[in-house]
GROMACS .gro file of C-alpha atoms in nm:
model
  206
    1MET     CA    1   0.049   0.029   0.037
    2LEU     CA    2   0.299   0.250   0.065
    3PHE     CA    3   0.462   0.198  -0.233
    4LEU     CA    4   0.153   0.244  -0.442
    5ALA     CA    5   0.094   0.549  -0.265
    6LEU     CA    6   0.460   0.633  -0.361
    7ALA     CA    7   0.412   0.555  -0.683
    8VAL     CA    8   0.129   0.772  -0.744
    9VAL     CA    9   0.328   1.018  -0.610
   10TRP     CA   10   0.621   1.043  -0.789
   11SER     CA   11   0.389   0.988  -1.107
   12LEU     CA   12   0.237   1.292  -0.990
   13LEU     CA   13   0.548   1.505  -0.908
   14VAL     CA   14   0.666   1.359  -1.330
   15GLY     CA   15   0.363   1.442  -1.500
   16ALA     CA   16   0.359   1.845  -1.347
   17LEU     CA   17   0.729   1.821  -1.393
   18ARG     CA   18   0.672   1.797  -1.785
   19TRP     CA   19   0.365   1.988  -1.802
   20LEU     CA   20   0.630   2.294  -1.615
   21VAL     CA   21   0.940   2.156  -1.889
   22ALA     CA   22   0.597   2.208  -2.194
   23HIS     CA   23   0.493   2.560  -2.082
   24PRO     CA   24   0.809   2.706  -1.878
   25TRP     CA   25   0.585   3.080  -1.846
   26VAL     CA   26   0.401   2.975  -1.641
   27PRO     CA   27   0.641   2.944  -1.303
   28VAL     CA   28   0.767   3.317  -1.389
   29VAL     CA   29   0.431   3.458  -1.416
   30LEU     CA   30   0.373   3.293  -1.075
   31LEU     CA   31   0.703   3.499  -0.948
   32LEU     CA   32   0.600   3.780  -1.051
   33ALA     CA   33   0.222   3.746  -0.928
   34LEU     CA   34   0.431   3.676  -0.626
   35THR     CA   35   0.651   3.920  -0.589
   36ALA     CA   36   0.381   4.232  -0.683
   37ALA     CA   37   0.188   4.050  -0.432
   38GLY     CA   38   0.501   4.094  -0.179
   39GLY     CA   39   0.513   4.450  -0.357
   40VAL     CA   40   0.178   4.562  -0.251
   41TRP     CA   41   0.174   4.384   0.109
   42VAL     CA   42   0.549   4.632   0.236
   43HIS     CA   43   0.382   4.896   0.101
   44ARG     CA   44   0.097   4.857   0.273
   45ARG     CA   45   0.281   4.836   0.587
   46ARG     CA   46   0.486   5.116   0.495
   47GLU     CA   47   0.177   5.337   0.463
   48THR     CA   48  -0.012   5.187   0.780
   49ALA     CA   49   0.278   5.253   1.024
   50ARG     CA   50   0.336   5.617   0.815
   51TRP     CA   51   0.013   5.731   0.916
   52ASP     CA   52  -0.015   5.584   1.255
   53ARG     CA   53   0.322   5.788   1.360
   54VAL     CA   54   0.053   6.084   1.238
   55ARG     CA   55  -0.230   5.981   1.352
   56GLU     CA   56   0.010   5.934   1.738
   57ARG     CA   57   0.201   6.264   1.662
   58GLY     CA   58  -0.140   6.452   1.643
   59LEU     CA   59  -0.373   6.267   1.899
   60ARG     CA   60  -0.602   6.499   2.033
   61TYR     CA   61  -0.918   6.382   2.280
   62GLU     CA   62  -1.149   6.576   2.375
   63LEU     CA   63  -1.330   6.487   2.810
   64PRO     CA   64  -1.667   6.443   2.599
   65GLN     CA   65  -1.503   6.140   2.343
   66ILE     CA   66  -1.343   6.036   2.675
   67ASP     CA   67  -1.625   5.959   2.818
   68VAL     CA   68  -1.833   5.712   2.549
   69LEU     CA   69  -1.496   5.497   2.516
   70HIS     CA   70  -1.576   5.097   2.676
   71HIS     CA   71  -1.316   5.053   2.969
   72ARG     CA   72  -1.105   4.915   2.682
   73GLN     CA   73  -1.110   5.171   2.437
   74PHE     CA   74  -1.003   5.415   2.719
   75GLU     CA   75  -0.694   5.171   2.814
   76GLU     CA   76  -0.583   5.200   2.462
   77ALA     CA   77  -0.622   5.600   2.441
   78VAL     CA   78  -0.390   5.597   2.703
   79ARG     CA   79  -0.148   5.366   2.507
   80ASP     CA   80  -0.161   5.581   2.258
   81LEU     CA   81  -0.131   5.870   2.419
   82MET     CA   82   0.189   5.738   2.555
   83ARG     CA   83   0.304   5.709   2.223
   84ARG     CA   84   0.211   6.032   2.090
   85ASP     CA   85   0.453   6.166   2.415
   86GLY     CA   86   0.764   5.959   2.233
   87CYS     CA   87   0.697   5.614   2.417
   88PRO     CA   88   0.659   5.401   2.068
   89GLU     CA   89   0.675   5.068   2.199
   90ALA     CA   90   0.348   5.148   2.448
   91ILE     CA   91   0.149   4.845   2.525
   92GLN     CA   92  -0.191   4.783   2.613
   93VAL     CA   93  -0.242   4.488   2.881
   94GLY     CA   94  -0.506   4.498   3.038
   95GLY     CA   95  -0.774   4.215   3.119
   96ALA     CA   96  -0.771   3.937   3.338
   97GLY     CA   97  -0.448   3.868   3.537
   98ASP     CA   98  -0.306   4.177   3.429
   99ASN     CA   99  -0.202   4.214   3.794
  100GLY     CA  100  -0.329   4.592   3.811
  101ALA     CA  101  -0.153   4.704   3.479
  102ASP     CA  102  -0.367   4.803   3.221
  103VAL     CA  103  -0.075   5.019   2.978
  104LYS     CA  104   0.311   4.945   2.987
  105ALA     CA  105   0.590   5.224   2.856
  106THR     CA  106   0.946   5.297   2.842
  107ASP     CA  107   0.959   5.769   2.746
  108PRO     CA  108   1.250   5.848   2.638
  109PHE     CA  109   1.430   5.867   2.890
  110GLY     CA  110   1.371   5.465   3.026
  111ARG     CA  111   1.168   5.514   3.272
  112ARG     CA  112   0.868   5.208   3.314
  113TRP     CA  113   0.562   5.358   3.345
  114VAL     CA  114   0.301   5.101   3.440
  115ILE     CA  115  -0.027   5.258   3.441
  116GLN     CA  116  -0.408   5.144   3.547
  117CYS     CA  117  -0.710   5.284   3.414
  118LYS     CA  118  -1.006   5.377   3.555
  119HIS     CA  119  -1.356   5.491   3.276
  120ARG     CA  120  -1.617   5.649   3.427
  121ALA     CA  121  -1.903   5.709   3.196
  122ALA     CA  122  -2.078   5.958   3.436
  123GLY     CA  123  -1.727   6.088   3.458
  124LEU     CA  124  -1.730   6.320   3.754
  125ALA     CA  125  -2.038   6.193   3.884
  126GLY     CA  126  -1.934   5.834   3.848
  127SER     CA  127  -1.840   5.692   4.174
  128ALA     CA  128  -1.451   5.812   4.276
  129VAL     CA  129  -1.198   5.581   4.278
  130GLY     CA  130  -1.062   5.470   4.617
  131THR     CA  131  -0.787   5.365   4.774
  132PRO     CA  132  -0.916   4.966   4.739
  133ASP     CA  133  -0.737   5.009   4.377
  134LEU     CA  134  -0.422   5.217   4.501
  135HIS     CA  135  -0.372   4.874   4.707
  136VAL     CA  136  -0.395   4.612   4.367
  137LEU     CA  137  -0.158   4.899   4.173
  138ASN     CA  138   0.083   4.936   4.461
  139GLY     CA  139   0.118   4.612   4.537
  140THR     CA  140   0.243   4.533   4.190
  141GLY     CA  141   0.373   4.817   4.002
  142ARG     CA  142   0.700   4.782   4.088
  143PRO     CA  143   0.729   4.446   4.217
  144VAL     CA  144   0.561   4.251   3.968
  145HIS     CA  145   0.609   4.533   3.706
  146HIS     CA  146   0.889   4.664   3.791
  147GLY     CA  147   0.727   4.994   3.746
  148ASP     CA  148   0.966   5.359   3.774
  149VAL     CA  149   0.650   5.487   3.744
  150VAL     CA  150   0.307   5.408   3.830
  151VAL     CA  151   0.001   5.585   3.753
  152LEU     CA  152  -0.379   5.574   3.746
  153VAL     CA  153  -0.576   5.720   3.537
  154THR     CA  154  -0.918   5.854   3.563
  155ASN     CA  155  -1.174   6.062   3.340
  156GLY     CA  156  -1.331   6.088   3.670
  157ARG     CA  157  -1.227   6.163   4.083
  158PHE     CA  158  -1.056   6.052   4.362
  159THR     CA  159  -1.144   6.061   4.724
  160THR     CA  160  -0.977   6.219   4.951
  161LYS     CA  161  -0.773   5.912   5.091
  162ALA     CA  162  -0.680   5.781   4.748
  163VAL     CA  163  -0.506   6.082   4.715
  164ASP     CA  164  -0.358   6.045   5.059
  165PHE     CA  165  -0.233   5.696   4.993
  166ALA     CA  166  -0.146   5.787   4.638
  167ARG     CA  167   0.114   6.050   4.807
  168SER     CA  168   0.274   5.829   5.069
  169GLN     CA  169   0.341   5.566   4.846
  170ARG     CA  170   0.476   5.797   4.529
  171LEU     CA  171   0.184   5.663   4.335
  172HIS     CA  172   0.089   5.925   4.033
  173LEU     CA  173  -0.258   5.981   4.008
  174VAL     CA  174  -0.466   6.143   3.696
  175ASP     CA  175  -0.807   6.309   3.694
  176ARG     CA  176  -1.049   6.396   3.510
  177HIS     CA  177  -0.908   6.819   3.491
  178LEU     CA  178  -0.563   6.643   3.507
  179LEU     CA  179  -0.610   6.399   3.156
  180ALA     CA  180  -0.796   6.662   2.993
  181ARG     CA  181  -0.479   6.878   2.963
  182TRP     CA  182  -0.279   6.571   2.886
  183ALA     CA  183  -0.539   6.386   2.609
  184ALA     CA  184  -0.666   6.728   2.460
  185GLY     CA  185  -0.310   6.872   2.432
  186SER     CA  186   0.044   6.798   2.353
  187THR     CA  187   0.261   6.769   2.630
  188PRO     CA  188   0.391   6.430   2.773
  189LEU     CA  189   0.272   6.281   3.036
  190TRP     CA  190   0.607   6.240   3.270
  191GLU     CA  191   0.629   6.670   3.205
  192LEU     CA  192   0.277   6.770   3.382
  193LEU     CA  193   0.307   6.529   3.682
  194SER     CA  194   0.585   6.566   3.977
  195ALA     CA  195   0.856   6.402   4.121
  196LEU     CA  196   0.949   6.133   3.883
  197PRO     CA  197   1.248   5.931   3.898
  198SER     CA  198   1.531   6.049   3.794
  199PRO     CA  199   1.584   5.999   3.441
  200ARG     CA  200   1.794   5.605   3.367
  201ARG     CA  201   1.919   5.790   3.000
  202PRO     CA  202   2.007   6.109   2.955
  203SER     CA  203   1.753   6.321   2.672
  204PRO     CA  204   1.701   6.260   2.304
  205GLY     CA  205   1.911   6.486   2.183
  206SER     CA  206   2.142   6.565   2.461
   0.00000   0.00000   0.00000
C-alpha cells in the first residue's frame, strides 16, 4: 500500500514537471505575481505605519470623546497618548490576570511606566476611585511589573483617602482635570506630573 502511494505521488510529480517544462512561462508568471503581491503588502504596511505615526503625533482627545469610550478603548487611548508623547513601544495589557497594569511603556528617558486605567461613564458624577484600587496597583506596580513610574488614570475623580495614600506610596494620580490637559494638548505626561524618579538615560538630542 505504501509503495503504491509513493508511486502515485512520484507519477504526479513527474507529470507536473513535464507540464512545467512544456509551459515554461507559468513559473515566471507565478513569480511575478507573488513579487507584485509582496510589494503591495510591504507598501501597505509602510503606509499604515506612516499614518499611524502621523495620527499619534497629532492625537487629541476631548473629555466628551473619552467619556463615551468602553473601558478597553480607554486603555487603548491611554496607550496611544503615551505613544504620541514618545513611547513607541507602549502596549495595552489590561484584561484578566493583568495584575493591576493596563498599559506599560518606556519613556525617552528610560523610565518604565506602569499605568492602571479606571474609566467612569458618568465622569465626575461616577463613583470616585478609592484606596482599594491603589492597594492593588501599589502591590504590583514595582514588585511585579518593575515600574519606575506607577500611575492611575481616570476620567473621574479620586477620594481624599486615595490621594493621601498615593502621596505616601509615591504613586501618581491623573484625575479628570489633569487628563483633560494631557489628552487635548501636546505636553507629555511626564511634564505634567511632579516628583518623578530620575531618568535612566539622557534625553534624546542632549
